[in-house]
Structure formats: C-alpha cells, structure tokens
Short mmCIF file of C-alpha atoms and ligand atoms in Angstrom, two decimals:
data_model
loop_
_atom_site.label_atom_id
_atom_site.label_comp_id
_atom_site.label_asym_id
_atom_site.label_seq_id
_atom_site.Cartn_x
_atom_site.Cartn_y
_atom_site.Cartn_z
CA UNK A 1 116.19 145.52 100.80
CA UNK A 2 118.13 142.97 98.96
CA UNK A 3 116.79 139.89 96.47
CA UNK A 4 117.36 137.30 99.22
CA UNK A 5 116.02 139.56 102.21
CA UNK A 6 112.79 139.92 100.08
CA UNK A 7 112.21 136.24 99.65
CA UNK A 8 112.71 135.81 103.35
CA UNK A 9 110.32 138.53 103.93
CA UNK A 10 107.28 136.57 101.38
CA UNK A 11 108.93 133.13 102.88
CA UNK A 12 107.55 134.33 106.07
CA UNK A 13 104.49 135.99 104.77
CA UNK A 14 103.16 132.42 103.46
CA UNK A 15 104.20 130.51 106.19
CA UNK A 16 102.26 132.64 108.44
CA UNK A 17 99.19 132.64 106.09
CA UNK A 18 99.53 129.03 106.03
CA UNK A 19 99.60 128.83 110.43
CA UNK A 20 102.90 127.08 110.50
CA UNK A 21 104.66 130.46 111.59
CA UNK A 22 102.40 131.71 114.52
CA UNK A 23 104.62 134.00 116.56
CA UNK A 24 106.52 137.51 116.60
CA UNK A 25 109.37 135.65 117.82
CA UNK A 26 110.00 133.17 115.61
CA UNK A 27 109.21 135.27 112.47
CA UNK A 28 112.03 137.45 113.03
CA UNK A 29 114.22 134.29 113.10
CA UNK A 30 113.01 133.39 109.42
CA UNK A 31 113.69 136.41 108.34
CA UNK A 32 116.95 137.16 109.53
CA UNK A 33 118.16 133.35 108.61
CA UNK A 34 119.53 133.12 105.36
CA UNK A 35 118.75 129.36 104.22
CA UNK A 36 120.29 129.88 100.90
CA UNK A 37 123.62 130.35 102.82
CA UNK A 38 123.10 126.91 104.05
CA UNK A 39 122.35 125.68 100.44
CA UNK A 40 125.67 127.08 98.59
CA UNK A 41 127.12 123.83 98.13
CA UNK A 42 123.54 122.86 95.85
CA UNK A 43 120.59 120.22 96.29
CA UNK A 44 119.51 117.53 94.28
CA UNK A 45 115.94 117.62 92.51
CA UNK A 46 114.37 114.81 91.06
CA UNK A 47 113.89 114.10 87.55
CA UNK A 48 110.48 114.01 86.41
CA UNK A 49 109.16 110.92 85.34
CA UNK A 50 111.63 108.30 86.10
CA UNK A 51 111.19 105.66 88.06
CA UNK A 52 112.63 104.64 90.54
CA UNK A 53 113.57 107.92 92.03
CA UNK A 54 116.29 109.87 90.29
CA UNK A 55 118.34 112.69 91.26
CA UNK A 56 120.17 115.60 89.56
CA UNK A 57 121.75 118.53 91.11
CA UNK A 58 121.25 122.15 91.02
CA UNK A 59 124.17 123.79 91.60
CA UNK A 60 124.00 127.94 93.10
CA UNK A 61 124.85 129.43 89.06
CA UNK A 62 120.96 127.45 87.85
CA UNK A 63 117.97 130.10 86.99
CA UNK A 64 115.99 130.01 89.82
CA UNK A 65 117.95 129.18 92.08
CA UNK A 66 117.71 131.55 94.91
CA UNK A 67 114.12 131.34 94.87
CA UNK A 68 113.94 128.32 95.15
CA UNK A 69 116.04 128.36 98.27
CA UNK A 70 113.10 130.20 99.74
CA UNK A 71 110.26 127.87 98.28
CA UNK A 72 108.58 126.21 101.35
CA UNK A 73 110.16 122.68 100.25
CA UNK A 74 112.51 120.27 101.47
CA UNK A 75 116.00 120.50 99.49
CA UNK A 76 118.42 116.88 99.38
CA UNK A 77 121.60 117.97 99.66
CA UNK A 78 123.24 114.20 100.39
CA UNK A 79 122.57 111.11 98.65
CA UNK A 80 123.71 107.69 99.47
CA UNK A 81 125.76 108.85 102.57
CA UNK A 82 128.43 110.43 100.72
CA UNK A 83 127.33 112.14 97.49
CA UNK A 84 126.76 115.80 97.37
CA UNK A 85 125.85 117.60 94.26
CA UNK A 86 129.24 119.12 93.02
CA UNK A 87 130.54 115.16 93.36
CA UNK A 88 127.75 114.63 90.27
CA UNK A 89 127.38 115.43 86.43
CA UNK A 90 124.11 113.73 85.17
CA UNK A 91 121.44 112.09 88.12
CA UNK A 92 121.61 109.12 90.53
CA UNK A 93 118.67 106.56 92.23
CA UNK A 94 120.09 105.89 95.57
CA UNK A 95 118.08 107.32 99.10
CA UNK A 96 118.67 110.89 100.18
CA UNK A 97 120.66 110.85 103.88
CA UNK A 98 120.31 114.63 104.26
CA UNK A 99 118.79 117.59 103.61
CA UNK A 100 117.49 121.31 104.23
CA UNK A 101 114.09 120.50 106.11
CA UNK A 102 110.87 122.36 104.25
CA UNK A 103 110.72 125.56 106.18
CA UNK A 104 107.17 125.39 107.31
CA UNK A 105 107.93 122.28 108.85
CA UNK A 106 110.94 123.46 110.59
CA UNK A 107 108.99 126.45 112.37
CA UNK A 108 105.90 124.43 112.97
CA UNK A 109 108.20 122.10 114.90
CA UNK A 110 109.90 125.34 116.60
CA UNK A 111 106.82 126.33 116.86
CA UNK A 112 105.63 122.89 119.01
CA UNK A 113 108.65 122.76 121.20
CA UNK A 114 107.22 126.40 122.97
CA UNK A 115 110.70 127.78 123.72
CA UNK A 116 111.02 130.45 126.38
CA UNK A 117 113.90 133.45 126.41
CA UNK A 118 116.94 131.60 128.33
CA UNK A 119 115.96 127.84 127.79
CA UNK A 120 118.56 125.57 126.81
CA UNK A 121 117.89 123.26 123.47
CA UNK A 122 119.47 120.07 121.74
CA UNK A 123 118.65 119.71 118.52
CA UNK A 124 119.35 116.11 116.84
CA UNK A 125 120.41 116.00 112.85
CA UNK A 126 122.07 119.28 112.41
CA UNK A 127 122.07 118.52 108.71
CA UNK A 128 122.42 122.20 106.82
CA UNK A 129 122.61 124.31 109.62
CA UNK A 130 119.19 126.25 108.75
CA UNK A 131 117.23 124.96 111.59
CA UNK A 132 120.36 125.15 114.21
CA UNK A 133 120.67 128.92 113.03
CA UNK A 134 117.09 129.46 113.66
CA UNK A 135 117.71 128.00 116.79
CA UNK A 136 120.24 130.33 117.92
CA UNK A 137 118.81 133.55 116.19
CA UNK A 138 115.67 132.94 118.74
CA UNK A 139 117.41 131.85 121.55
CA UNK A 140 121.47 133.19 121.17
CA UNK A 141 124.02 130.35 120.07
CA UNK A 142 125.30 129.76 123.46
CA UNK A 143 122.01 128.53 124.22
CA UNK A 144 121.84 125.73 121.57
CA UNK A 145 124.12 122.41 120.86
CA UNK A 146 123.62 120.27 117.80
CA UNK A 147 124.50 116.98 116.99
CA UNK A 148 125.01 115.34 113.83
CA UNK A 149 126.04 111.52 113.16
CA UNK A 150 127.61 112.54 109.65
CA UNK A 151 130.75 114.08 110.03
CA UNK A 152 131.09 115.52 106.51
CA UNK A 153 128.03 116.92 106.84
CA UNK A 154 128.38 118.42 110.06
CA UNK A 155 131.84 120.19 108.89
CA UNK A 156 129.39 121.90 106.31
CA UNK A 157 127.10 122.87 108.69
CA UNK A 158 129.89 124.49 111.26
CA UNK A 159 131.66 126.46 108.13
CA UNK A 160 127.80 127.86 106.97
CA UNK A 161 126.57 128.53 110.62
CA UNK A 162 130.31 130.57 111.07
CA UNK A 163 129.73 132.33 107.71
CA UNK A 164 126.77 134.16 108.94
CA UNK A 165 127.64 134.70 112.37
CA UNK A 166 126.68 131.69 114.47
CA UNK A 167 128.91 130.24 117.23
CA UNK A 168 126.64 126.50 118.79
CA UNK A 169 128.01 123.89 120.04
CA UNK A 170 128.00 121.52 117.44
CA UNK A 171 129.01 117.74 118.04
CA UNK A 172 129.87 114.66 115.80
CA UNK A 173 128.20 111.63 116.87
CA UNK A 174 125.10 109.80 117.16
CA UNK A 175 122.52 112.01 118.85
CA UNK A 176 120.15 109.09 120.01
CA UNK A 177 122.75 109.29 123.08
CA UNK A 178 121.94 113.04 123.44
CA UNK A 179 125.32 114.64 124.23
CA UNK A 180 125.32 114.22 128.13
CA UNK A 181 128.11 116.68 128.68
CA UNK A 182 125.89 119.66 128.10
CA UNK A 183 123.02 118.52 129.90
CA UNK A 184 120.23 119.05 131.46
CA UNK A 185 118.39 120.77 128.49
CA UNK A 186 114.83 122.54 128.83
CA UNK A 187 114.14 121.50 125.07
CA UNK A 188 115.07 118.63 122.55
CA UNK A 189 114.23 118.50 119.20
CA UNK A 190 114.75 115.91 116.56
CA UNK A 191 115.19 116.71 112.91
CA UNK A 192 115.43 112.74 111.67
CA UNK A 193 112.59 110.56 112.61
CA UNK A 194 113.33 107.93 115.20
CA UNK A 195 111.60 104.70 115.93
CA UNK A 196 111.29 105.09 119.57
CA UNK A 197 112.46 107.58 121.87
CA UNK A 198 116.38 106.86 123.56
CA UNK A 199 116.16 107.43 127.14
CA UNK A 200 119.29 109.55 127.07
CA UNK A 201 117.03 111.82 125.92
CA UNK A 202 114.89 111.45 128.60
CA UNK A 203 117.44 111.73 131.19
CA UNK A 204 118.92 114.84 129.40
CA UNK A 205 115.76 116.69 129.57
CA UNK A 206 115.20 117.93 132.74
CA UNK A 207 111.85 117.70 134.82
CA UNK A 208 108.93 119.32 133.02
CA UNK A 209 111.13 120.15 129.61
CA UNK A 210 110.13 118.90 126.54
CA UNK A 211 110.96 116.48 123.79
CA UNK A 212 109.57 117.46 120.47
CA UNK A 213 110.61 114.43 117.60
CA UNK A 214 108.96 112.24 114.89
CA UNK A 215 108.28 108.64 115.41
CA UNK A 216 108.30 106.81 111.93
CA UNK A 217 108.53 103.06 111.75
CA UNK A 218 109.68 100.73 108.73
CA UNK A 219 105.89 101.06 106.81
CA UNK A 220 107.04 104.13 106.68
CA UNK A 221 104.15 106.08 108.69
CA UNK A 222 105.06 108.37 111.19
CA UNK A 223 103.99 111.62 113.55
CA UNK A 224 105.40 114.27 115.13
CA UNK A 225 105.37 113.80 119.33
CA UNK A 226 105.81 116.13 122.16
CA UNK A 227 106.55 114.63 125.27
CA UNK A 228 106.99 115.92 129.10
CA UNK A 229 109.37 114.53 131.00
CA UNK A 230 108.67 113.22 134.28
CA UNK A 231 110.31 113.50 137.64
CA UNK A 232 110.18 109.95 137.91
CA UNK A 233 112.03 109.73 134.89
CA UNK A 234 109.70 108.88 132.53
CA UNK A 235 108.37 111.03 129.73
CA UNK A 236 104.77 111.05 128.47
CA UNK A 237 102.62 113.02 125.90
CA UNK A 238 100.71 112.50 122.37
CA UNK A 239 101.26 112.76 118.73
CA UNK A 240 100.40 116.32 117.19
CA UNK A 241 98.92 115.44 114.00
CA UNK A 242 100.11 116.70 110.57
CA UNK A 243 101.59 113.45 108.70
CA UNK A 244 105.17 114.89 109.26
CA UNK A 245 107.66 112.80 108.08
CA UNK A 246 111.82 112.59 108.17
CA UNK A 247 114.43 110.61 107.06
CA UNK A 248 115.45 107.71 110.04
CA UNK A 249 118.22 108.65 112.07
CA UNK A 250 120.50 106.40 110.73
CA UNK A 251 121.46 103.49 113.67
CA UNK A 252 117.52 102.75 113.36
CA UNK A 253 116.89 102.04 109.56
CA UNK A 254 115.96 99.51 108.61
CA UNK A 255 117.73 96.17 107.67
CA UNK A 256 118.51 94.98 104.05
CA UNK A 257 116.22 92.64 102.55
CA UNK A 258 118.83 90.80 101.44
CA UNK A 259 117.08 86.92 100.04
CA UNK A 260 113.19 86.48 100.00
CA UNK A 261 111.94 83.51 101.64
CA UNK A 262 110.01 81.44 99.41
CA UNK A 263 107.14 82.90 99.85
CA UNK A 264 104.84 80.07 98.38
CA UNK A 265 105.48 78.34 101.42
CA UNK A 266 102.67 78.88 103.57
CA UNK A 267 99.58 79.30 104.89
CA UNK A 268 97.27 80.74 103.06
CA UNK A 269 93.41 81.82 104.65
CA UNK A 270 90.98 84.46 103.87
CA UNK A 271 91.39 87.62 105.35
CA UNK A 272 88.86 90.99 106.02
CA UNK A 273 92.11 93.35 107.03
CA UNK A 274 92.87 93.71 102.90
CA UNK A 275 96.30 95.48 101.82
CA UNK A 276 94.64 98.11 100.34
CA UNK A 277 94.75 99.67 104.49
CA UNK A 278 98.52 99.89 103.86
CA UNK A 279 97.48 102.96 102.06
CA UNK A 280 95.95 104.92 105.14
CA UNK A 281 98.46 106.51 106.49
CA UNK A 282 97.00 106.25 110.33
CA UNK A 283 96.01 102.29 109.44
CA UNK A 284 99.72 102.05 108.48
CA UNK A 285 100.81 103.35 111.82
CA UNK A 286 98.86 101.07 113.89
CA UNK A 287 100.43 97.95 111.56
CA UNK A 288 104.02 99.18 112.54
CA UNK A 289 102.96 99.37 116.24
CA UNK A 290 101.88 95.86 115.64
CA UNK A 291 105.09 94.64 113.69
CA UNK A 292 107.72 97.14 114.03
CA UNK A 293 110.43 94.84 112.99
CA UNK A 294 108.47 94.26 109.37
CA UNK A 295 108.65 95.85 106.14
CA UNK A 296 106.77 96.19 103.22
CA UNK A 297 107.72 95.62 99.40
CA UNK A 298 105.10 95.04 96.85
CA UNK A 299 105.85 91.93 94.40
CA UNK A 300 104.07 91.15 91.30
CA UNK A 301 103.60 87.65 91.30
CA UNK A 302 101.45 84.79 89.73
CA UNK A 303 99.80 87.85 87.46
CA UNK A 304 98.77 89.73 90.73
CA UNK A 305 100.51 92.40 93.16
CA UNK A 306 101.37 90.51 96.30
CA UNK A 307 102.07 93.31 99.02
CA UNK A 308 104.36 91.29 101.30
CA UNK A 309 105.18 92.41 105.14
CA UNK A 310 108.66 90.50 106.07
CA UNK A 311 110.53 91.18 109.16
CA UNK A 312 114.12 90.46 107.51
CA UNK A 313 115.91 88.87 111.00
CA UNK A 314 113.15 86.98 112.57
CA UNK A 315 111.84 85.64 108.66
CA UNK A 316 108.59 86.15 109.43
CA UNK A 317 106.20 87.05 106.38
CA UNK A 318 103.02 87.54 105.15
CA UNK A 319 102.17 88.36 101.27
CA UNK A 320 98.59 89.87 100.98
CA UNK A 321 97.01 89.79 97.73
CA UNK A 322 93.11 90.47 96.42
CA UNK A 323 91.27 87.50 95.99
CA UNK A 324 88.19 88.55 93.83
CA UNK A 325 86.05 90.62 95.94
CA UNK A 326 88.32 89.61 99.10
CA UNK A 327 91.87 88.96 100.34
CA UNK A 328 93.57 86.55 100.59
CA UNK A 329 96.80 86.02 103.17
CA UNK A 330 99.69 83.01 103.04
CA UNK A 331 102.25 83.44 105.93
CA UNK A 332 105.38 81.98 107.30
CA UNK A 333 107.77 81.80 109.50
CA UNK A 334 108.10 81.78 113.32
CA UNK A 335 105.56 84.16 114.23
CA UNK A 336 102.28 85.38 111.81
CA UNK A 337 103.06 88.88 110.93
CA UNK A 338 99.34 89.60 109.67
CA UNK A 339 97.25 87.98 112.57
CA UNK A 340 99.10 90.67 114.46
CA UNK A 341 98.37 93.56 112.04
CA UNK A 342 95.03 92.04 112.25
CA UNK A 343 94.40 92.33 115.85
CA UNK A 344 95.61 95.59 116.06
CA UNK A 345 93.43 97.12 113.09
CA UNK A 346 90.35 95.02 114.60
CA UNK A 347 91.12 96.81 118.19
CA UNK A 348 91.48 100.61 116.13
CA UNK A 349 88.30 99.98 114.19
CA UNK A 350 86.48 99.36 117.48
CA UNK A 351 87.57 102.41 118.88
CA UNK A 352 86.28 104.27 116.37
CA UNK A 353 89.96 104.62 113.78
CA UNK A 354 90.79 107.57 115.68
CA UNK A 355 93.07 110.13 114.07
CA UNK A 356 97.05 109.77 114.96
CA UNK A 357 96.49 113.56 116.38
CA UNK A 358 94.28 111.82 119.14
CA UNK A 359 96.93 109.23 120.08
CA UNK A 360 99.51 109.17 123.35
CA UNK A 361 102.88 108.31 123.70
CA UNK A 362 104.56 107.68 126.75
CA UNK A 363 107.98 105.95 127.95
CA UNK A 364 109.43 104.28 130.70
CA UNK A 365 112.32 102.10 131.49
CA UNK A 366 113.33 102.67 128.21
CA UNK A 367 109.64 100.80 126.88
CA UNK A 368 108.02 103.26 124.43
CA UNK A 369 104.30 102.44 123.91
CA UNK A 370 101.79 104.53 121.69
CA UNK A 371 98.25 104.24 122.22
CA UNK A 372 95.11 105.71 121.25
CA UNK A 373 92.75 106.85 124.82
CA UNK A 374 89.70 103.91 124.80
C1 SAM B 1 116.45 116.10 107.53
S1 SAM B 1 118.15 116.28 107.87
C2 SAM B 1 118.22 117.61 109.03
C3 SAM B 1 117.81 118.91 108.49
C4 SAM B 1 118.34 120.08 109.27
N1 SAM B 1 117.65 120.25 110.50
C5 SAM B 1 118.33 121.32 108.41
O1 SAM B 1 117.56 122.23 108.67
O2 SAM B 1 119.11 121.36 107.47
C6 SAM B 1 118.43 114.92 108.98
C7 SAM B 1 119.85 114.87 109.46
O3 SAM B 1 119.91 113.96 110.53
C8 SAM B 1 121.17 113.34 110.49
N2 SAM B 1 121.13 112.14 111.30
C9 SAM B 1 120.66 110.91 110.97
N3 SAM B 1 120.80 110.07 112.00
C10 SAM B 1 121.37 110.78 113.02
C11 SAM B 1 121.78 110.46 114.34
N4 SAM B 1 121.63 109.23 114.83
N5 SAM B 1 122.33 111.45 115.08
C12 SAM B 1 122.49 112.70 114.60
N6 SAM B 1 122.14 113.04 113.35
C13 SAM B 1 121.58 112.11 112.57
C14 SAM B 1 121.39 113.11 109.01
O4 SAM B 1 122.75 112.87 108.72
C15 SAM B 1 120.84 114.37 108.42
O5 SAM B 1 121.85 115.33 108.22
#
C-alpha cells in the first residue's frame, strides 16, 4: 500500500468513527478517490492572526502536504474569482469562490441524498472534481453530470477527473437552471449554498427523487435540506441539522454595500429582541427568513458597536446597539427591518426556539417557504 492509499484508508477510518461515513458503499468510494489528485494545482491556508482574513498558498512541494490533502478540512483553492495559488507569492484578503469541500461533509451529504445502484445524479458546483469523482466511483460516470458556473475552474476539474480515470458529463454554466438536456435525474445535489431552491431543479427531478442542497441566506446562517419532489410539481421536505455551511452559488450573493445611509436618521425605541441573538446560529436563520434581502455589518460608532441590518436596494436599516442593561433600535427607510426580525423571533420563542433540524421546507410555484411544525 502506498503513502496516499494509507491516508485514504485512516481518512475513512475517522470519518466513519465520526458517523459521517455510514455505508459499505460509499467507503469504498473514499478510498479509491484520490483527493490530493484534485488538489495538485495547491490551496490557500490562512495566516494566523491577521485580520481580516488572509491567504497564502501551499503549493504540492510544502512538508505536509499530502497529509493534509487527507485531513477532514475544507481546502480554498480560488480566491477572488480568478486567483489560484501558483498566480501568488506572499498572501491575499479577498473571499474564497472555490474549494475542495471537507470530506466528512461531502459523504455526509452523499450520505443524505440515499443513492441507489442505477440512479441518475446532478451535482451543482463541480469545483475540484473530488465530490463528482466520488460520485461516479459509487454510481459509474455515465451516471453523473456536473455543472460548474466557473469555467476556469471547471477546465481543472475535467483535466483531474480524466487523470484518474473519470469520464461525467461535465457542463459550464450556471447550475441554478439544472442542465435540462440530461434530465429527469433521480438525485440532485448542491455543493454551493443557495438562497432558495430554482424550480428547474424541481422540474429536473423526477417524481419521488430527491434534492439534497444548503439553504444559506445573507446573515450568513444556513442548513442542509432534502426535499421530495412532488407529482404535482412541487417539492417538500425539512432541514437535516448539522450547521453545514457553503459558499453562495454565485448569481445569489449578495449585493455590495456600496454608501451607508446615514444611519442617525431615525427612529430610535427600546427593543427586547437584543443583537446579541445574531449570534445563535438558529435565531440568525429565522432573522434571514424574516429579511432575506438584509445584511449585517457591525459598526463602531458613538463609542459603542452598532450591529446594523441594511437591505442595500430597498435602503431599509436598522442599527441595534446595547443600551445599559437593554437595547436599543433606530431604523429607517421604507420598511422597518427589525420589527420584522422581531415578529419572527417573538413567533420562534413561542414555539418553543425549536432546533433548525426540526424545521420544513417546501416549494411551489417557484415560492420557497421554511417553517418550523406549530
Ligand atoms: C465549495 S465549491 C465545490 C466543491 C466541490 N464539490 C469539490 O468537492 O471540490 C463550490 C463551487 O460551486 C461553484 N458555483 C458557484 N455558483 C455556482 C452556480 N450558480 N452554478 C454552478 N456552480 C457554481 C463555485 O464556482 C465553486 O467551484
């Protein structure tokens, strides 16, 4: 047994100690996969202790690696839409647009989308390759199509599948339209997180497949989903738990923030829903249900932290900020972003704050709405 096949081998081992690999099936798939194939071109790490977030690559020749090619973490290897690390000497602080998904959440996610022998499967965000070769080392390549909105990065992809053997379909383009030609699918799985499900997808799927994706919003909370479509065209399901998070697929990030509205125009009240709930993850969720359109950034001002929600097209705010041993809230613009936020907290603490892992999803007409059972 080789260096690499040995890392595969304890790759699997801890991923099925830790219950994200569960079956026979799919551990044979990790091990025959070689991810650090998919990695030869490098991946970015960040440099400790800078702020904000800066990158440096590690190019195949580092110490370490191989193994770390095989370390149950998520590895950048695109920054800023273009940059990959042979394009950089020294480190960078722009966002990562793609990457080698952490392994355990990769076959926790194959793991959700309960694949059969002979089931057809379109994955969205081909990114490496390492989860489309997965894909086709469980299922056999002609079963499995890939799309990827980054041409660059889907060349990559197509040259490291070939090297070790793998033949998809692989398509340029944005996958929130699916790629119709090769439909109906049993399966789809997402790889970026999307803010609500296209109904391409839906009509791609057939009756009774499944649609396994995360839905993030611009708070940046977000879950994994599995959905069933419907006959009637529809899909429902629920959220699976696990805090899983992805990078947006890119037609649905967010806006710039471009200029501020003065934000000491206003009204100002009291307020029991305090910012200090933008650090629950599930309270978080419910806020972007309530305000999808509205991000956060955190200001200091007048020798406090003013967290300020601000939905960049409408220019509708809200800056948050403690007030002694309460809150305080001044808004403005046409609609009040935190009466909303507070409605929809008041209605979740009600029910009890249930868990994300007990809330349902379900779409129709192209209408995706996520609730929690009363
Ligand atoms: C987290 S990476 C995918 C990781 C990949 N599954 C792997 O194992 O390497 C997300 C990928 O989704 C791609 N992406 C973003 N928006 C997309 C879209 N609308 N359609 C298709 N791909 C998209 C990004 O370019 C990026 O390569």
């Amino acid at each position: 047994m080789n260096d690499d096949q040995a890392l595969r081998r304890k790759m699997a081992d801890a991923l099925e100690a830790a219950g994200k690999l569960q079956s026979p099936a799919w551990r044979r798939a990790v091990e025959a996969v070689p991810r650090h194939e998919f990695l030869r071109g490098g991946f970015f790490e960040t440099v400790p202790g800078v702020s904000p977030t800066s990158w440096a690559p590690v190019m195949p020749d580092a110490p370490g690696w191989l193994e770390r090619c095989y370390a149950d973490e998520s590895l950048v290897t695109q920054i800023a839409g273009t940059i990959v690390p042979g394009d950089l000497e020294g480190r960078i602080s722009r966002a990562p647009t793609s990457s080698s998904t952490m392994p355990g959440l990769v076959v926790r996610m194959d793991e959700d989308l309960l694949v059969e022998d002979g089931m057809r499967v379109l994955e969205i965000g081909t990114g490496t390759g390492y989860s489309t070769a997965l894909l086709c080392e469980r299922l056999g390549e002609d079963l499995v199509t890939s799309v990827e909105v980054d041409a660059d990065v889907a060349m990559r992809a197509r040259n490291a599948l070939a090297a070790v053997g793998y033949h998809p379909e692989l398509v340029v383009g944005d996958g929130l339209a699916g790629h119709k030609d090769g439909a109906p699918y049993d399966r789809l799985i997402a790889t970026c997180g999307i803010t609500t499900i296209p109904q391409a997808w839906i009509e791609q799927v057939r009756p009774g497949g499944l649609i396994v994706a995360t839905v993030c919003g611009w708070l940046y909370s977000s879950e994994l989903a599995r959905l069933t479509v419907q006959r009637d065209g529809t899909a429902t399901g629920r959220l699976l738990g696990g805090q899983i998070s992805f990078m947006l697929a890119r037609p649905q990030s967010p806006p710039p923030l471009g200029m501020l509205p003065d934000l000491d125009a206003g009204e100002e009240r009291p307020t029991t829903v305090g910012a200090d709930l933008l650090g629950d993850w599930t309270a978080r969720f419910v806020m972007q249900l309530a305000t999808p359109r509205v991000q956060r950034l955190d200001l200091p001002r007048n020798g406090r932290t003013e967290h300020v929600l601000l939905d960049v097209d409408a220019g509708a705010w809200a800056a948050v900020y403690a007030d002694g041993a309460g809150w305080l809230v001044r808004q403005g613009g046409p609609y009040r972003v935190w009466d909303l936020v507070e409605e929809r907290i008041g209605l979740w603490q009600v029910a009890g704050q249930p868990d994300l892992s007990e809330f349902r999803i379900s779409v129709a007409d192209g209408q995706q709405t996520v609730f929690w059972p009363s």
